[in-house]
GROMACS .gro file of C-alpha atoms in nm:
model
  191
    1MET     CA    1 -10.746 -10.699  -7.640
    2THR     CA    2 -10.837 -10.537  -7.310
    3PRO     CA    3 -11.174 -10.363  -7.282
    4ALA     CA    4 -11.002 -10.025  -7.241
    5ARG     CA    5 -10.784 -10.077  -7.550
    6LYS     CA    6 -11.084 -10.197  -7.750
    7ALA     CA    7 -11.286  -9.889  -7.649
    8GLY     CA    8 -10.992  -9.663  -7.737
    9ALA     CA    9 -10.945  -9.826  -8.077
   10GLU     CA   10 -11.319  -9.804  -8.152
   11ALA     CA   11 -11.318  -9.433  -8.064
   12ILE     CA   12 -11.019  -9.375  -8.295
   13LEU     CA   13 -11.192  -9.566  -8.576
   14ASP     CA   14 -11.512  -9.364  -8.532
   15LEU     CA   15 -11.321  -9.036  -8.526
   16SER     CA   16 -11.117  -9.140  -8.832
   17LYS     CA   17 -11.439  -9.192  -9.026
   18LYS     CA   18 -11.587  -8.866  -8.900
   19LEU     CA   19 -11.275  -8.667  -8.994
   20GLY     CA   20 -11.244  -8.825  -9.341
   21ALA     CA   21 -10.906  -8.985  -9.272
   22LEU     CA   22 -11.006  -9.281  -9.490
   23GLN     CA   23 -11.029  -9.200  -9.861
   24PHE     CA   24 -11.110  -9.419 -10.160
   25ASP     CA   25 -10.944  -9.351 -10.498
   26GLU     CA   26 -10.620  -9.454 -10.667
   27PHE     CA   27 -10.318  -9.384 -10.444
   28GLN     CA   28  -9.950  -9.467 -10.448
   29LEU     CA   29  -9.809  -9.558 -10.106
   30THR     CA   30  -9.462  -9.467  -9.977
   31SER     CA   31  -9.347  -9.814 -10.081
   32GLY     CA   32  -9.456  -9.742 -10.439
   33THR     CA   33  -9.739  -9.993 -10.410
   34PRO     CA   34 -10.072  -9.885 -10.560
   35SER     CA   35 -10.378  -9.883 -10.333
   36SER     CA   36 -10.749  -9.824 -10.380
   37TYR     CA   37 -10.770  -9.654 -10.040
   38TYR     CA   38 -10.559  -9.427  -9.822
   39PHE     CA   39 -10.563  -9.380  -9.446
   40ASP     CA   40 -10.417  -9.043  -9.351
   41GLY     CA   41 -10.331  -9.084  -8.986
   42ARG     CA   42 -10.216  -8.721  -8.967
   43VAL     CA   43 -10.577  -8.611  -9.010
   44VAL     CA   44 -10.649  -8.796  -8.686
   45THR     CA   45 -10.333  -8.719  -8.488
   46LEU     CA   46 -10.333  -8.347  -8.572
   47ASP     CA   47 -10.692  -8.318  -8.449
   48PRO     CA   48 -10.706  -8.235  -8.075
   49GLU     CA   49 -10.942  -8.520  -7.989
   50GLY     CA   50 -10.755  -8.759  -8.217
   51ALA     CA   51 -10.418  -8.674  -8.063
   52TYR     CA   52 -10.563  -8.727  -7.717
   53ARG     CA   53 -10.722  -9.061  -7.806
   54VAL     CA   54 -10.416  -9.196  -7.989
   55GLY     CA   55 -10.182  -9.095  -7.705
   56ARG     CA   56 -10.410  -9.255  -7.445
   57ALA     CA   57 -10.452  -9.574  -7.653
   58LEU     CA   58 -10.081  -9.626  -7.721
   59LEU     CA   59  -9.939  -9.520  -7.383
   60PRO     CA   60 -10.034  -9.846  -7.203
   61LEU     CA   61  -9.855 -10.047  -7.475
   62VAL     CA   62  -9.543  -9.835  -7.426
   63VAL     CA   63  -9.557  -9.870  -7.048
   64GLU     CA   64  -9.624 -10.248  -7.063
   65SER     CA   65  -9.319 -10.292  -7.288
   66GLY     CA   66  -9.091 -10.119  -7.039
   67ALA     CA   67  -8.995  -9.855  -7.297
   68GLN     CA   68  -8.842  -9.536  -7.163
   69ALA     CA   69  -8.880  -9.348  -7.492
   70VAL     CA   70  -9.095  -9.357  -7.802
   71ALA     CA   71  -8.955  -9.290  -8.150
   72GLY     CA   72  -9.107  -9.258  -8.492
   73PRO     CA   73  -9.026  -9.152  -8.844
   74ALA     CA   74  -9.079  -8.791  -8.947
   75VAL     CA   75  -9.337  -8.662  -9.047
   76ALA     CA   76  -9.633  -8.888  -8.969
   77ALA     CA   77  -9.510  -9.007  -8.630
   78VAL     CA   78  -9.428  -8.661  -8.490
   79PRO     CA   79  -9.777  -8.592  -8.350
   80ILE     CA   80  -9.805  -8.952  -8.227
   81VAL     CA   81  -9.477  -8.933  -8.035
   82THR     CA   82  -9.588  -8.600  -7.888
   83SER     CA   83  -9.932  -8.727  -7.788
   84ILE     CA   84  -9.783  -9.030  -7.612
   85GLY     CA   85  -9.536  -8.805  -7.429
   86VAL     CA   86  -9.809  -8.567  -7.313
   87ALA     CA   87 -10.038  -8.855  -7.208
   88GLY     CA   88  -9.749  -9.010  -7.015
   89PHE     CA   89  -9.670  -8.684  -6.838
   90LEU     CA   90 -10.035  -8.634  -6.740
   91GLU     CA   91 -10.058  -8.990  -6.607
   92GLY     CA   92  -9.731  -8.973  -6.413
   93THR     CA   93  -9.539  -9.204  -6.648
   94PRO     CA   94  -9.322  -8.969  -6.851
   95ILE     CA   95  -9.198  -9.108  -7.181
   96HIS     CA   96  -8.929  -8.925  -7.378
   97GLY     CA   97  -8.988  -8.859  -7.747
   98LEU     CA   98  -8.751  -8.917  -8.038
   99ILE     CA   99  -8.801  -8.828  -8.404
  100VAL     CA  100  -8.614  -9.025  -8.671
  101ARG     CA  101  -8.521  -8.835  -8.986
  102SER     CA  102  -8.523  -9.019  -9.318
  103GLU     CA  103  -8.158  -8.918  -9.361
  104LEU     CA  104  -7.878  -8.759  -9.161
  105LYS     CA  105  -7.925  -8.388  -9.093
  106ARG     CA  106  -7.665  -8.196  -9.301
  107HIS     CA  107  -7.635  -7.892  -9.073
  108GLY     CA  108  -7.628  -7.797  -8.704
  109THR     CA  109  -7.589  -8.108  -8.489
  110MET     CA  110  -7.611  -8.335  -8.796
  111ASN     CA  111  -7.835  -8.580  -8.607
  112ARG     CA  112  -8.049  -8.848  -8.763
  113ILE     CA  113  -8.251  -8.878  -8.442
  114GLU     CA  114  -8.387  -8.568  -8.269
  115GLY     CA  115  -8.438  -8.579  -7.894
  116THR     CA  116  -8.224  -8.700  -7.608
  117VAL     CA  117  -8.069  -9.028  -7.719
  118THR     CA  118  -7.902  -9.229  -7.444
  119PRO     CA  119  -7.744  -9.562  -7.544
  120GLY     CA  120  -7.911  -9.853  -7.368
  121THR     CA  121  -8.252  -9.686  -7.357
  122LYS     CA  122  -8.550  -9.913  -7.424
  123VAL     CA  123  -8.754  -9.763  -7.708
  124ALA     CA  124  -9.098  -9.820  -7.859
  125VAL     CA  125  -9.115  -9.734  -8.230
  126VAL     CA  126  -9.443  -9.600  -8.373
  127ASP     CA  127  -9.593  -9.481  -8.702
  128ASP     CA  128  -9.943  -9.400  -8.824
  129THR     CA  129  -9.965  -9.692  -9.067
  130CYS     CA  130  -9.776 -10.007  -9.155
  131SER     CA  131  -9.791 -10.131  -9.515
  132THR     CA  132  -9.468 -10.300  -9.623
  133GLY     CA  133  -9.302 -10.187  -9.299
  134GLY     CA  134  -9.026  -9.986  -9.467
  135SER     CA  135  -9.062  -9.668  -9.259
  136LEU     CA  136  -9.088  -9.859  -8.933
  137LEU     CA  137  -8.792 -10.083  -9.017
  138ASP     CA  138  -8.585  -9.779  -9.113
  139ALA     CA  139  -8.670  -9.613  -8.780
  140ILE     CA  140  -8.590  -9.935  -8.591
  141GLU     CA  141  -8.251  -9.950  -8.762
  142ALA     CA  142  -8.170  -9.588  -8.675
  143VAL     CA  143  -8.274  -9.637  -8.312
  144GLU     CA  144  -8.060  -9.950  -8.278
  145GLU     CA  145  -7.763  -9.783  -8.449
  146SER     CA  146  -7.783  -9.514  -8.180
  147GLY     CA  147  -7.725  -9.783  -7.917
  148CYS     CA  148  -8.084  -9.809  -7.797
  149ARG     CA  149  -8.293 -10.126  -7.778
  150VAL     CA  150  -8.631 -10.155  -7.952
  151VAL     CA  151  -8.879 -10.330  -7.720
  152LYS     CA  152  -9.208 -10.254  -7.900
  153VAL     CA  153  -9.327 -10.159  -8.249
  154MET     CA  154  -9.677 -10.022  -8.302
  155CYS     CA  155  -9.901  -9.827  -8.536
  156ILE     CA  156 -10.253  -9.696  -8.561
  157LEU     CA  157 -10.342  -9.893  -8.877
  158ASP     CA  158 -10.189 -10.215  -9.007
  159ARG     CA  159 -10.272 -10.234  -9.377
  160ARG     CA  160 -10.186 -10.610  -9.367
  161MET     CA  161  -9.954 -10.584  -9.668
  162GLY     CA  162  -9.669 -10.790  -9.520
  163GLY     CA  163  -9.497 -10.525  -9.310
  164SER     CA  164  -9.625 -10.638  -8.972
  165ASP     CA  165  -9.540 -10.999  -9.057
  166GLU     CA  166  -9.184 -10.897  -9.151
  167ILE     CA  167  -9.145 -10.695  -8.832
  168ARG     CA  168  -9.262 -10.992  -8.622
  169HIS     CA  169  -9.041 -11.227  -8.827
  170ARG     CA  170  -8.742 -11.013  -8.725
  171GLY     CA  171  -8.831 -11.072  -8.361
  172TYR     CA  172  -9.007 -10.748  -8.268
  173ASP     CA  173  -9.327 -10.728  -8.065
  174PHE     CA  174  -9.576 -10.555  -8.300
  175THR     CA  175  -9.923 -10.420  -8.219
  176ALA     CA  176 -10.172 -10.221  -8.427
  177LEU     CA  177 -10.482 -10.048  -8.294
  178LEU     CA  178 -10.668 -10.110  -8.623
  179GLU     CA  179 -10.637 -10.345  -8.923
  180ALA     CA  180 -10.751 -10.308  -9.284
  181THR     CA  181 -10.853 -10.547  -9.555
  182GLU     CA  182 -10.731 -10.505  -9.912
  183ALA     CA  183 -11.058 -10.326  -9.992
  184GLY     CA  184 -11.002 -10.072  -9.712
  185ASP     CA  185 -11.247 -10.213  -9.459
  186ILE     CA  186 -11.101 -10.112  -9.123
  187THR     CA  187 -11.169 -10.321  -8.814
  188LEU     CA  188 -11.024 -10.395  -8.474
  189PRO     CA  189 -10.750 -10.660  -8.481
  190VAL     CA  190 -10.840 -11.014  -8.388
  191GLU     CA  191 -10.603 -11.121  -8.113
   0.00000   0.00000   0.00000
């Protein structure tokens, strides 16, 4: 991990704690799996400082991968995609944003992916957390079905519940800014 990425991840972790994004209780995750803690990445990415820090931390990963666009599942990834796009614009490396719906839109353009989708585009896929990987894998599938190529998969927090391993097993380059233990202790990843 580069010093800049480490500093960015530490700042996001500190802000997450300050904002109360990490909660301890009994929760049911999207996958249906029970958990004794919950990390609400939206608390961080909808905060002005959090959006700035997440966009700045993830942008270098997007640029290094050669991605021309960043996509993520609605709703949690919407502010992340936006923050990366704004950070890219400000740094002179514009990155287009795409939002992946959980199902096909039934009215208007009837799109599953919102944004300008051009077949052949290299795309980084992002979400706030990765547990079993279902949301990320669904977004990857939608992006690839649109004719684009996924070159990077990333998240703010890897809950280490098998999702990141499955994503890597399928041949995707996966990176998380933070990792969690089963008890909800959040640390920087060991690379």
